[in-house]
Coordinates of C-alpha atoms (C1' of nucleotides) in Angstrom, one line a residue:
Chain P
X179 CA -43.1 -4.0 -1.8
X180 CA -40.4 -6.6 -0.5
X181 CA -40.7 -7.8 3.4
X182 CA -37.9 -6.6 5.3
X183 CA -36.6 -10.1 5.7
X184 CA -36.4 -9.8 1.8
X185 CA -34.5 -6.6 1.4
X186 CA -31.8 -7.3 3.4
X187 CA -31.2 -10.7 2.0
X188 CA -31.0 -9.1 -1.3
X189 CA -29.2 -6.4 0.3
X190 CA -26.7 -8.4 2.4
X191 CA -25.6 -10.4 -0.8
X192 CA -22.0 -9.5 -1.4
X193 CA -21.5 -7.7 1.1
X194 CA -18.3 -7.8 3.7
X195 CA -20.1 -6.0 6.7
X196 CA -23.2 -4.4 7.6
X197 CA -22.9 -2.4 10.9
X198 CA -25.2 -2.8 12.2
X199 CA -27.3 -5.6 10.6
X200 CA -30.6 -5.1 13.1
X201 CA -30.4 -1.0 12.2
X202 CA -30.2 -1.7 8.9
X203 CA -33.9 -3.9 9.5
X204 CA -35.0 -1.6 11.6
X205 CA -34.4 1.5 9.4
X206 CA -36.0 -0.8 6.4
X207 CA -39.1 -1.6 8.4
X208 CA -39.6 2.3 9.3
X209 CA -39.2 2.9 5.3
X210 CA -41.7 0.5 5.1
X211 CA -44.3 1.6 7.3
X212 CA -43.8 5.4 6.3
X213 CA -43.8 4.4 2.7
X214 CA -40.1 6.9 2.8
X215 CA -37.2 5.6 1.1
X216 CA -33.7 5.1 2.5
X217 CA -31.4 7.6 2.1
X218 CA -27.9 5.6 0.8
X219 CA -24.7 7.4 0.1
X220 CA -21.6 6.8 -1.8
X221 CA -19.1 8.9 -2.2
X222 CA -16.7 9.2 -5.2
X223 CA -13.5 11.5 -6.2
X224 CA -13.7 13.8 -8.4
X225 CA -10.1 13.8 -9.7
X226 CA -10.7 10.1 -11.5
X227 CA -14.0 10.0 -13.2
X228 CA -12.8 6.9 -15.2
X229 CA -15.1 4.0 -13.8
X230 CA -13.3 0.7 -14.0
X231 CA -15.1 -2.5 -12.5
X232 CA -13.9 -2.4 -9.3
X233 CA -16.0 0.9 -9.0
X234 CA -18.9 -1.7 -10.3
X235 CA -18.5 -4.1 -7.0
X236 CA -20.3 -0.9 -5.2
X237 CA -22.5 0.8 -8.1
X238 CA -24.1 -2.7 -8.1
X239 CA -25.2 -2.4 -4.8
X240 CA -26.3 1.0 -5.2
X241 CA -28.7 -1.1 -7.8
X242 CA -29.9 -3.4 -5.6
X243 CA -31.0 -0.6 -3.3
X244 CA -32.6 1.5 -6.3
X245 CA -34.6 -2.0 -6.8
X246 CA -36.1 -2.0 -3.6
X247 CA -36.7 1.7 -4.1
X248 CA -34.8 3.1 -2.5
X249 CA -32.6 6.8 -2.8
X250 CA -29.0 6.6 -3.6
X251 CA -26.9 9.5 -3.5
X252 CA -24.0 9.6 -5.9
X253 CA -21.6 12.0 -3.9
X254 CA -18.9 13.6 -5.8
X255 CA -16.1 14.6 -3.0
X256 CA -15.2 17.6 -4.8
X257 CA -14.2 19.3 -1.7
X258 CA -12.7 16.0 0.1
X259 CA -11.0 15.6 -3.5
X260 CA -8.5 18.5 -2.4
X261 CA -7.3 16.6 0.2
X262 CA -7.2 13.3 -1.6
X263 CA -8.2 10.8 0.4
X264 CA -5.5 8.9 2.6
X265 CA -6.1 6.0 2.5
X266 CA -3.8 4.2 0.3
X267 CA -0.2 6.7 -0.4
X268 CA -1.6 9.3 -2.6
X269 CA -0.3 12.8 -1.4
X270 CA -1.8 16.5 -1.8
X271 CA -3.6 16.8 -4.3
X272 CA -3.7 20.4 -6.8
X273 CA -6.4 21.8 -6.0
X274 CA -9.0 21.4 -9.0
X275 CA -11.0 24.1 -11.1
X276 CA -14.6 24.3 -11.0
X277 CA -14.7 23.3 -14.8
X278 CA -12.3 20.3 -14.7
X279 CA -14.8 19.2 -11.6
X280 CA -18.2 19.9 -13.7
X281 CA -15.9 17.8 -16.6
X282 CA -15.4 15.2 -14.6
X283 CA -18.6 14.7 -13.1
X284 CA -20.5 14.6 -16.6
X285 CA -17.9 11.8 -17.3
X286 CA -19.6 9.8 -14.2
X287 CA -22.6 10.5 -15.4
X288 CA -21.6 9.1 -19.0
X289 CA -20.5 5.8 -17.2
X290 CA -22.5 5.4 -14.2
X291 CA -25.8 4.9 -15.8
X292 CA -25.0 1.8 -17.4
X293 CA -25.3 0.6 -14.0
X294 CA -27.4 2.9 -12.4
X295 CA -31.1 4.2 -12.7
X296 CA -31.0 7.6 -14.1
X297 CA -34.3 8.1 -12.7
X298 CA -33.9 7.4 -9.1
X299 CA -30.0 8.5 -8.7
X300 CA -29.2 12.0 -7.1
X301 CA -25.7 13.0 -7.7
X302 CA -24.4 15.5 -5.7
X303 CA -21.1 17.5 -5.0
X304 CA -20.0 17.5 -1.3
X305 CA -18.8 21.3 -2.0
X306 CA -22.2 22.4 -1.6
X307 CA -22.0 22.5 1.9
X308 CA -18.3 21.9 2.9
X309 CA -17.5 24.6 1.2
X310 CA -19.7 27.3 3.5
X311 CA -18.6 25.6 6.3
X312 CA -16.5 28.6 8.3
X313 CA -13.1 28.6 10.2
X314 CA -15.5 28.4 13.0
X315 CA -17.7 25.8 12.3
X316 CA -14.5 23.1 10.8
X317 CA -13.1 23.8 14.4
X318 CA -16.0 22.9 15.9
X319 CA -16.3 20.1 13.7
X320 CA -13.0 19.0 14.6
X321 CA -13.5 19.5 18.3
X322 CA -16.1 16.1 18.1
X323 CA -13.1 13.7 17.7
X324 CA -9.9 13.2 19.5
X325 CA -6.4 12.7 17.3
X326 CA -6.0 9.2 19.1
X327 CA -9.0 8.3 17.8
X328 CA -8.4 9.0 14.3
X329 CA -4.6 8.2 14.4
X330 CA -6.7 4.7 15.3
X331 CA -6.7 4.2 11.3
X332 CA -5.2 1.8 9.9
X333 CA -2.9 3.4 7.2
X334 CA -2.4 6.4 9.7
X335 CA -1.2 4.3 12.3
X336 CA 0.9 2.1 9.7
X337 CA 2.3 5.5 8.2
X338 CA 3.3 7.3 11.7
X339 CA 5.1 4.0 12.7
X340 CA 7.2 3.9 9.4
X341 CA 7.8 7.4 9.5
X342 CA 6.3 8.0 6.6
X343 CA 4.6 11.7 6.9
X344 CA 1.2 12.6 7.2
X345 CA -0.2 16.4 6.7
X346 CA -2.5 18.3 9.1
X347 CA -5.3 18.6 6.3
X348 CA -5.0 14.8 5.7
X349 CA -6.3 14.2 9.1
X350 CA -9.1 16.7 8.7
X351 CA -10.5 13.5 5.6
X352 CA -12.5 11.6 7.5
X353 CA -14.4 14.0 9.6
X354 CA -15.1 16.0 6.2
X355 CA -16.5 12.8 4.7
X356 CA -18.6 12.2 8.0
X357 CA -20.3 15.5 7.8
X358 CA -21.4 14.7 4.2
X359 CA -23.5 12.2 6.4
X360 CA -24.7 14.7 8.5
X361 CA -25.7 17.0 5.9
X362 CA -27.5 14.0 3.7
X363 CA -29.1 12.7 6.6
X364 CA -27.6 9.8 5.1
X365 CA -29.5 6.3 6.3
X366 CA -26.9 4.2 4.9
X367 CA -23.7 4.7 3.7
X368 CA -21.7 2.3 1.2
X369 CA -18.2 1.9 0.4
X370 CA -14.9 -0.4 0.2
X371 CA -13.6 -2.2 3.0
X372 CA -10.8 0.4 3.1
X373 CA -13.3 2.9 3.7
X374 CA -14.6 1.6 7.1
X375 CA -12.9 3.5 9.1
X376 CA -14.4 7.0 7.5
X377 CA -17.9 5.1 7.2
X378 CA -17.8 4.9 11.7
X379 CA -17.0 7.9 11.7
X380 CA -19.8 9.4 10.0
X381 CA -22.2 7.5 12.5
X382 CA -20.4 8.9 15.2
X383 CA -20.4 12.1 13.8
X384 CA -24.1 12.1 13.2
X385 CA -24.8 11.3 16.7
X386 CA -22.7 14.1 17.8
X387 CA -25.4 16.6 15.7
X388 CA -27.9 14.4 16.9
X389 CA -28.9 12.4 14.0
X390 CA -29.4 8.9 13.8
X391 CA -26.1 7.1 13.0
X392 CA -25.9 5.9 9.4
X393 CA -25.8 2.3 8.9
X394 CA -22.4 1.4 7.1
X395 CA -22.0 -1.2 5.0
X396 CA -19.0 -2.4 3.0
X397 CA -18.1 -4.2 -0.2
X398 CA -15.0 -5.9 -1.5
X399 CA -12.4 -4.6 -2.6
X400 CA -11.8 -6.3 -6.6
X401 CA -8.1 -7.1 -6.5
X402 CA -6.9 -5.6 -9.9
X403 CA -5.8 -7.9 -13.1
X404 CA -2.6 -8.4 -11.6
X405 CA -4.3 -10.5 -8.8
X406 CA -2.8 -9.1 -5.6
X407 CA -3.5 -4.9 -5.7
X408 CA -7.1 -3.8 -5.7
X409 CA -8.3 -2.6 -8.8
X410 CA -6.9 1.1 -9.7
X411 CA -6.1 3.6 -12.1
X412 CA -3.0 4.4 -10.7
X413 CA -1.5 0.9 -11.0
X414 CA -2.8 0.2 -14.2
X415 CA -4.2 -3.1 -13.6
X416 CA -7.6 -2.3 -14.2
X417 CA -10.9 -2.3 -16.6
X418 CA -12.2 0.2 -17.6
X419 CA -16.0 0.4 -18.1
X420 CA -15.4 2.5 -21.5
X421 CA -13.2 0.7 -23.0
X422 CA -13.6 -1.0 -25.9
X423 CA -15.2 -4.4 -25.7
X424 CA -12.1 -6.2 -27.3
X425 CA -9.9 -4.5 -24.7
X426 CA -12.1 -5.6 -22.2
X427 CA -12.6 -9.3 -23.0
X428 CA -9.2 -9.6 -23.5
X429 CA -7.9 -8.2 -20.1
X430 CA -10.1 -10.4 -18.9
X431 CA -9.0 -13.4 -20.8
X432 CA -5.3 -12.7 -19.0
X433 CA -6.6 -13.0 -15.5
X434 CA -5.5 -15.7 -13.4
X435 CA -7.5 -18.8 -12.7
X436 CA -8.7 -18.0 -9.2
X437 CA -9.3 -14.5 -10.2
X438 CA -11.5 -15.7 -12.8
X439 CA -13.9 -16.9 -9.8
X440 CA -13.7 -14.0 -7.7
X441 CA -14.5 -11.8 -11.0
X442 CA -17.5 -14.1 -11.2
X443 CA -18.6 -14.0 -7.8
X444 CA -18.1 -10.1 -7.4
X445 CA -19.1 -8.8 -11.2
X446 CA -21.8 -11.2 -12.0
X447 CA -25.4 -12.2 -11.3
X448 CA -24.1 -15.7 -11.4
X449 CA -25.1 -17.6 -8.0
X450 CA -22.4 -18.9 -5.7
X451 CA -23.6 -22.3 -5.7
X452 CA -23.0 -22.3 -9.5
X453 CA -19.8 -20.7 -9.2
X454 CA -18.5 -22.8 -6.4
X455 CA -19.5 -25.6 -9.2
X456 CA -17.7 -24.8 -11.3
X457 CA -14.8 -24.5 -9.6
X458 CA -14.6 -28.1 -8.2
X459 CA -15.7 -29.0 -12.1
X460 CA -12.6 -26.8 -13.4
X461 CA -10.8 -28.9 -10.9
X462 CA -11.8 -32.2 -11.9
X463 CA -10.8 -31.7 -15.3
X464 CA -14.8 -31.7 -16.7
X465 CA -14.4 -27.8 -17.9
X466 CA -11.4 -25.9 -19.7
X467 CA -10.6 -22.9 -17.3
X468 CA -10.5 -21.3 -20.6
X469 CA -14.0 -21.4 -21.1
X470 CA -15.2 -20.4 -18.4
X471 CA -13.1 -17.4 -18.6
X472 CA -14.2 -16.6 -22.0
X473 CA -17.8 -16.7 -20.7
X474 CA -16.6 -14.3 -18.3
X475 CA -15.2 -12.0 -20.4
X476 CA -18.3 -12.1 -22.6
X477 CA -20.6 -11.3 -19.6
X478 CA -18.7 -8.2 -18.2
X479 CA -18.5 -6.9 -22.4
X480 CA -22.1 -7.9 -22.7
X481 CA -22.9 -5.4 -19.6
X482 CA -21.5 -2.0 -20.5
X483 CA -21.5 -3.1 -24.7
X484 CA -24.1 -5.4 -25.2
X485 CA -24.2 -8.8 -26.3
X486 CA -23.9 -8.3 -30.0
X487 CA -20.7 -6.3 -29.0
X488 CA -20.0 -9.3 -26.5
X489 CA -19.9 -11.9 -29.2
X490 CA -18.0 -9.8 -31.3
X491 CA -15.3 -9.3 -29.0
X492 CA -14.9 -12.9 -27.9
X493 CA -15.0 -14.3 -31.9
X494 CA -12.3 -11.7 -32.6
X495 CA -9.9 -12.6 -29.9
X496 CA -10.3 -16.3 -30.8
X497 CA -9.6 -15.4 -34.3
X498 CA -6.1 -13.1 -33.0
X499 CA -5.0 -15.2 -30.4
X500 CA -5.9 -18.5 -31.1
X501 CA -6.0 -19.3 -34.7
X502 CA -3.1 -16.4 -34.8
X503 CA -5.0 -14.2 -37.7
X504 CA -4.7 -10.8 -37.9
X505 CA -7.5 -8.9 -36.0
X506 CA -10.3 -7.7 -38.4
X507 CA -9.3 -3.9 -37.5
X508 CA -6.1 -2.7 -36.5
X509 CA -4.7 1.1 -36.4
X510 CA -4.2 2.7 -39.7
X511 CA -0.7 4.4 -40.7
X512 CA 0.0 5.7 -43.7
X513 CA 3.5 6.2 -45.0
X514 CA 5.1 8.1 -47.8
X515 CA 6.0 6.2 -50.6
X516 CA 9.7 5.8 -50.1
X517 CA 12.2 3.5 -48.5
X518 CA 12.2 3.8 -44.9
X519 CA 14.0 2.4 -42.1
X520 CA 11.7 0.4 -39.8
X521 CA 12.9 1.3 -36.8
X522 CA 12.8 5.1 -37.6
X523 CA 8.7 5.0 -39.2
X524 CA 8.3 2.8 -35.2
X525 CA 9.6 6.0 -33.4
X526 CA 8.0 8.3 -35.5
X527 CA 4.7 6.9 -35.3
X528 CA 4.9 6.3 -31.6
X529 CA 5.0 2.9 -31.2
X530 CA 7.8 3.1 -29.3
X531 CA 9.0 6.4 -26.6
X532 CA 12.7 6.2 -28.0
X533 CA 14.8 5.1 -30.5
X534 CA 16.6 3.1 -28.1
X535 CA 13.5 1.0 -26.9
X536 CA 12.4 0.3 -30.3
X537 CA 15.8 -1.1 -30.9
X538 CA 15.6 -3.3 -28.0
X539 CA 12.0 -5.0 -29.1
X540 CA 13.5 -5.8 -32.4
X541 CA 16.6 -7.4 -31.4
X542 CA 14.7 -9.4 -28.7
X543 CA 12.1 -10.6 -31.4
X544 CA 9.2 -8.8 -30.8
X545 CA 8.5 -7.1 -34.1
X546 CA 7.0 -8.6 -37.2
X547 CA 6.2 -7.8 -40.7
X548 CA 3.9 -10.1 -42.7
X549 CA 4.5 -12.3 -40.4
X550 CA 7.9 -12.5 -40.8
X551 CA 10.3 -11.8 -37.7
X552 CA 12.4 -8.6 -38.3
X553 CA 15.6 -8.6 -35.9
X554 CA 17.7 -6.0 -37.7
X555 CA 17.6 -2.9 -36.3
X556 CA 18.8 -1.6 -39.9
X557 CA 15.1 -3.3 -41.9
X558 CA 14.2 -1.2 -44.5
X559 CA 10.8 -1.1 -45.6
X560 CA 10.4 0.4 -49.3
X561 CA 6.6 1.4 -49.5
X562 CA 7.4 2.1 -53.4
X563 CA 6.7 -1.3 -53.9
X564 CA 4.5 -2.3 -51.2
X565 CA 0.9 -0.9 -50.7
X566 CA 0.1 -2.4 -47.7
X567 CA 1.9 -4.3 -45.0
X568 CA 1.1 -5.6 -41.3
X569 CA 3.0 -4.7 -38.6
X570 CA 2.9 -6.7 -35.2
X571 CA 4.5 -5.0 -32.1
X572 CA 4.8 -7.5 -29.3
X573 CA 1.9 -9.7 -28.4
X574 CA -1.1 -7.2 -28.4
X575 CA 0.1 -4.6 -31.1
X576 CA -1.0 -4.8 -34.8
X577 CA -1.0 -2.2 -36.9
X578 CA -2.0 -1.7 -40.9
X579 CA 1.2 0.3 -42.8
X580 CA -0.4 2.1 -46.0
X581 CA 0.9 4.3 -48.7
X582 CA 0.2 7.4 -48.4
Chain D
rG1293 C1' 14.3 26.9 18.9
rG1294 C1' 18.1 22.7 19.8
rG1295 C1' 20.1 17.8 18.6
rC1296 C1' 20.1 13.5 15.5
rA1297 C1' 19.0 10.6 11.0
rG1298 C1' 17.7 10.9 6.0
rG1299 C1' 16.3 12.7 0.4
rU1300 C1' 19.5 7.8 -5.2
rA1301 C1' 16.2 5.6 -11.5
rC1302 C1' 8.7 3.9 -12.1
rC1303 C1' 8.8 2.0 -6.6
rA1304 C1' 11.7 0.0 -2.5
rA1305 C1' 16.8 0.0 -1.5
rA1306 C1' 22.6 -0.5 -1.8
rG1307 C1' 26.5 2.6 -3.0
rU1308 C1' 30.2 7.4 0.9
rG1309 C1' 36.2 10.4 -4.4
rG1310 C1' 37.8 7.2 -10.2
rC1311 C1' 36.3 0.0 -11.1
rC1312 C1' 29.0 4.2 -11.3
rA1313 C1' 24.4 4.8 -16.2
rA1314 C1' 24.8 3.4 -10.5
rA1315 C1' 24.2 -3.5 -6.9
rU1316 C1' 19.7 -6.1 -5.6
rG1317 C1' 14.3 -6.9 -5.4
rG1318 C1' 9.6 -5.4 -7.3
rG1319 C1' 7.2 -3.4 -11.5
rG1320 C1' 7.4 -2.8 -16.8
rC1321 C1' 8.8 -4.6 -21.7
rG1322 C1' 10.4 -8.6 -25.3
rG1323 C1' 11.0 -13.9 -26.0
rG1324 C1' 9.9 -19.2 -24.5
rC1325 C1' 6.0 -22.5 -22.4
rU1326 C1' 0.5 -22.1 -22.4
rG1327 C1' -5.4 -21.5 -22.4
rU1328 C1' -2.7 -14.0 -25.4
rA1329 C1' -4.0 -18.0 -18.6
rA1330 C1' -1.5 -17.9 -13.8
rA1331 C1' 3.1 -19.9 -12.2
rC1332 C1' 7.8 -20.8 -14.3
rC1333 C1' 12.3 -20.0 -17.5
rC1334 C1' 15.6 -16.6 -20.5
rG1335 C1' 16.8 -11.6 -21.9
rC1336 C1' 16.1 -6.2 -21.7
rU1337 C1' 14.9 -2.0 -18.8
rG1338 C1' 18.4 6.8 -19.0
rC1339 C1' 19.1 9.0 -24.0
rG1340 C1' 21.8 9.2 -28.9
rG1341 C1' 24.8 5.8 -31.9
rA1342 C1' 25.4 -0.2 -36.4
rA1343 C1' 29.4 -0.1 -33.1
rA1344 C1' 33.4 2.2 -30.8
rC1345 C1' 31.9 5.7 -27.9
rG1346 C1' 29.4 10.1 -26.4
rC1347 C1' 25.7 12.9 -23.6
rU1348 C1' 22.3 13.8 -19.4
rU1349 C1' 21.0 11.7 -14.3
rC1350 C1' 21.6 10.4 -7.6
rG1351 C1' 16.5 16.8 -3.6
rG1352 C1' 17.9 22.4 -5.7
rA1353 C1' 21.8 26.0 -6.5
rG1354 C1' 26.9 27.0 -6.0
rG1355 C1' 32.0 25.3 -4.9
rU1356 C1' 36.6 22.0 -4.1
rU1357 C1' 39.1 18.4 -7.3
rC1358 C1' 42.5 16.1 -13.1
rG1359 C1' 37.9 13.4 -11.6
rA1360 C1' 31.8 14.1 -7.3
rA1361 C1' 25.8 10.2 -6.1
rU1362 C1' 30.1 10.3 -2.7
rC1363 C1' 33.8 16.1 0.1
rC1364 C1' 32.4 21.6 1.3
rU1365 C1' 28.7 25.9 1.5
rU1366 C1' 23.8 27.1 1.2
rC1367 C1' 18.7 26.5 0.4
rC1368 C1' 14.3 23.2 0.2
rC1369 C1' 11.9 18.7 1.9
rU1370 C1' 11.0 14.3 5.5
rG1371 C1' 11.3 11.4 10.1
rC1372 C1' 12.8 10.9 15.3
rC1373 C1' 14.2 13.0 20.1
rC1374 C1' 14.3 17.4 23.4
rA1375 C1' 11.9 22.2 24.3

RNA sequence: GGGCAGGUACCAAAGUGGCCAAAUGGGGCGGGCUGUAAACCCGCUGCGGAAACGCUUCGGAGGUUCGAAUCCUUCCCUGCCCA
């Protein structure tokens, strides 16, 4: 078994904050000498069980701690998930079935293991005791903490000063995730940096039911693809972890230079001395950005695909995009033999939402046939003759037109 | 309970009887440049129509008017102040 010193050098990697550090060596000496793993939490909503890789930044430090041998607790919130958690805008939430919860969580368990070891993850569902909690025991519960101090949070505070509202329940969030502490016996607790504030809590909660007070520890937040947002569903500049590899390496490929580096630094093994290398090198002149991108891309396919997959992916797109050849597999639609209107077989087929925006894309040059530009809106393609035509929509969209 | 200010398109926000399918910014989409980079530049961005034009939209319902996002009634929602 590591030294102590050890762990938390490999555990502090990455990491924004660990509060506080001396606990944290403290609690891992104590594991040590009583031969008792940490208990580490993480909590996860129930309501979006697609993993994307800024999920990754914290399911790889729920690795590192499952190397050392430690416990790690994958926590669905599927009571928390009714009240959606504040941070960030979201709203009430519908309250979800039981079925659409068990559905969701065998989706995390589909996606978390390519991270994860099956073998020494517990997943758990924060119902289990939030949900016996009684009228009595919430109001005792919320008798522990004082409105000023949780109007403290950030987004509340930002939120009550623009006027923006904020509901009864949502102020109830952060002591509900705080007594998933309590209940765990949680040693450690990991999330975001936007999750701080609920992470405190949960120590002072603990102390308040006379546990020791969790040690919290947070991770970046992975801006999204657009650079600026963190990653999310929501504002669709993410990665998913399921999706397929050429999707994958080629969001990546469309990331912005400096992104590139702090994909590498937060979604990699990769060292920062080397990274920081190649940076000044990238700089210089002495690498193509491009390159190092692409190795990028590859990596992150290579983890949740495989390398086979991985070098697939990246020969494909420089096929597509560079040499400009038609991907090796494109969507199939067939097509009655007859003379069609282009525009018309778009709409029904579903490229396009409306008639009206399929129009638009063809007079501004984004449709092509063969190869061949098509900017009437009147095209008619006559599948008597033809057997099999390519159609590109726009940059990314290729599809194969067949007779039916 | 009382008073005040609000609710406009994906988001923010202007518009207070016709010139409004609704300024502007962001986002998105298409094109150009390129490394499918980013940044930048150009265009588009309710629906139907080749077009002319038509249709539906400004919290909900109803009304006034030749004509309503704009005026009135009522209901719902949000914020602020007072109690």
């Amino acid at each position: 078994m590591k030294s102590v010193e050890e762990q938390f050098e490999y555990l502090k990697k990455g990491s924004v904050e660990i509060i506080q550090e001396n606990e944290l060596k403290q609690k891992l000496a104590r594991s040590i000498k009583e031969k008792k793993p940490l208990k580490v939490k993480a909590g996860f909503d129930p309501t979006a069980p697609d993993i994307h890789l800024g999920h990754t930044v914290l399911l790889r430090k729920m690795k590192h701690f499952q190397d050392l041998g430690h416990s790690v607790v994958f926590l669905i919130g599927d009571f928390t998930g009714l009240i959606g958690d504040p941070s960030g805008r979201s709203s009430t939430r519908p309250p979800m079935t039981r079925e659409e919860i068990n559905k969701n969580a065998e989706t995390y368990k589909a996606q978390i293991f390519k991270i994860l070891d099956h073998k020494k993850t517990i997943i758990d569902f924060n119902s289990r005791w939030l949900g016996k909690l009684t009228s009595f025991d919430i109001i005792n519960l919320t008798a522990k903490y004082t409105v000023a101090r949780i109007l403290e949070r950030d987004d509340f505070s930002k939120r009550l000063k623009t006027g923006q509202p904020i509901s009864t329940h949502e102020i109830l969030y952060p002591l509900m995730q705080a007594y998933d502490s309590v209940a765990l016996e949680a040693d450690v607790e990991l999330g975001g940096t936007d999750q701080k504030f609920n992470l405190l809590v949960g120590r002072e909660i603990q102390r308040e039911f006379r546990q020791e007070p969790q040690v919290v520890m947070t991770m970046p937040l992975l801006e999204g693809l657009d650079g600026v947002e963190k990653m999310s569903k929501t504002l669709d500049n993410y990665v998913g972890i399921t999706e397929p590899p050429g999707e994958i390496f080629g969001k990546i490929m469309s990331v912005s230079d400096p992104l590139m580096f702090r994909y590498y630094e937060l979604l990699t093994d990769e060292s920062l001395s080397r990274i920081e290398n190649w940076r000044k090198e990238a700089k210089e002149g002495q690498v193509n950005p491009k390159d190092l991108k692409s190795k990028l891309a590859r990596t992150i396919v290579a983890d949740f695909w495989g390398e086979k997959e991985a070098e697939k992916a990246a020969g494909e797109f420089e096929r597509v995009f560079k040499k400009r050849e038609l991907p090796s597999e494109m969507e199939e639609i067939t097509v009655k033999p007859a003379e069609v209107l282009l525009l018309d077989l778009m709409v029904d087929k579903n490229i396009f939402p409306s008639r009206r925006e399929a129009k638009r894309v063809i007079r501004q040059g984004g449709v092509y046939l063969d190869g061949q530009r098509i900017e009437d809106i009147q095209f008619k393609i006559d599948m008597k003759k033809e057997s099999e035509v390519f159609l590109k929509v726009g940059k990314k969209k290729f599809y194969k037109i067949k007779k039916a």
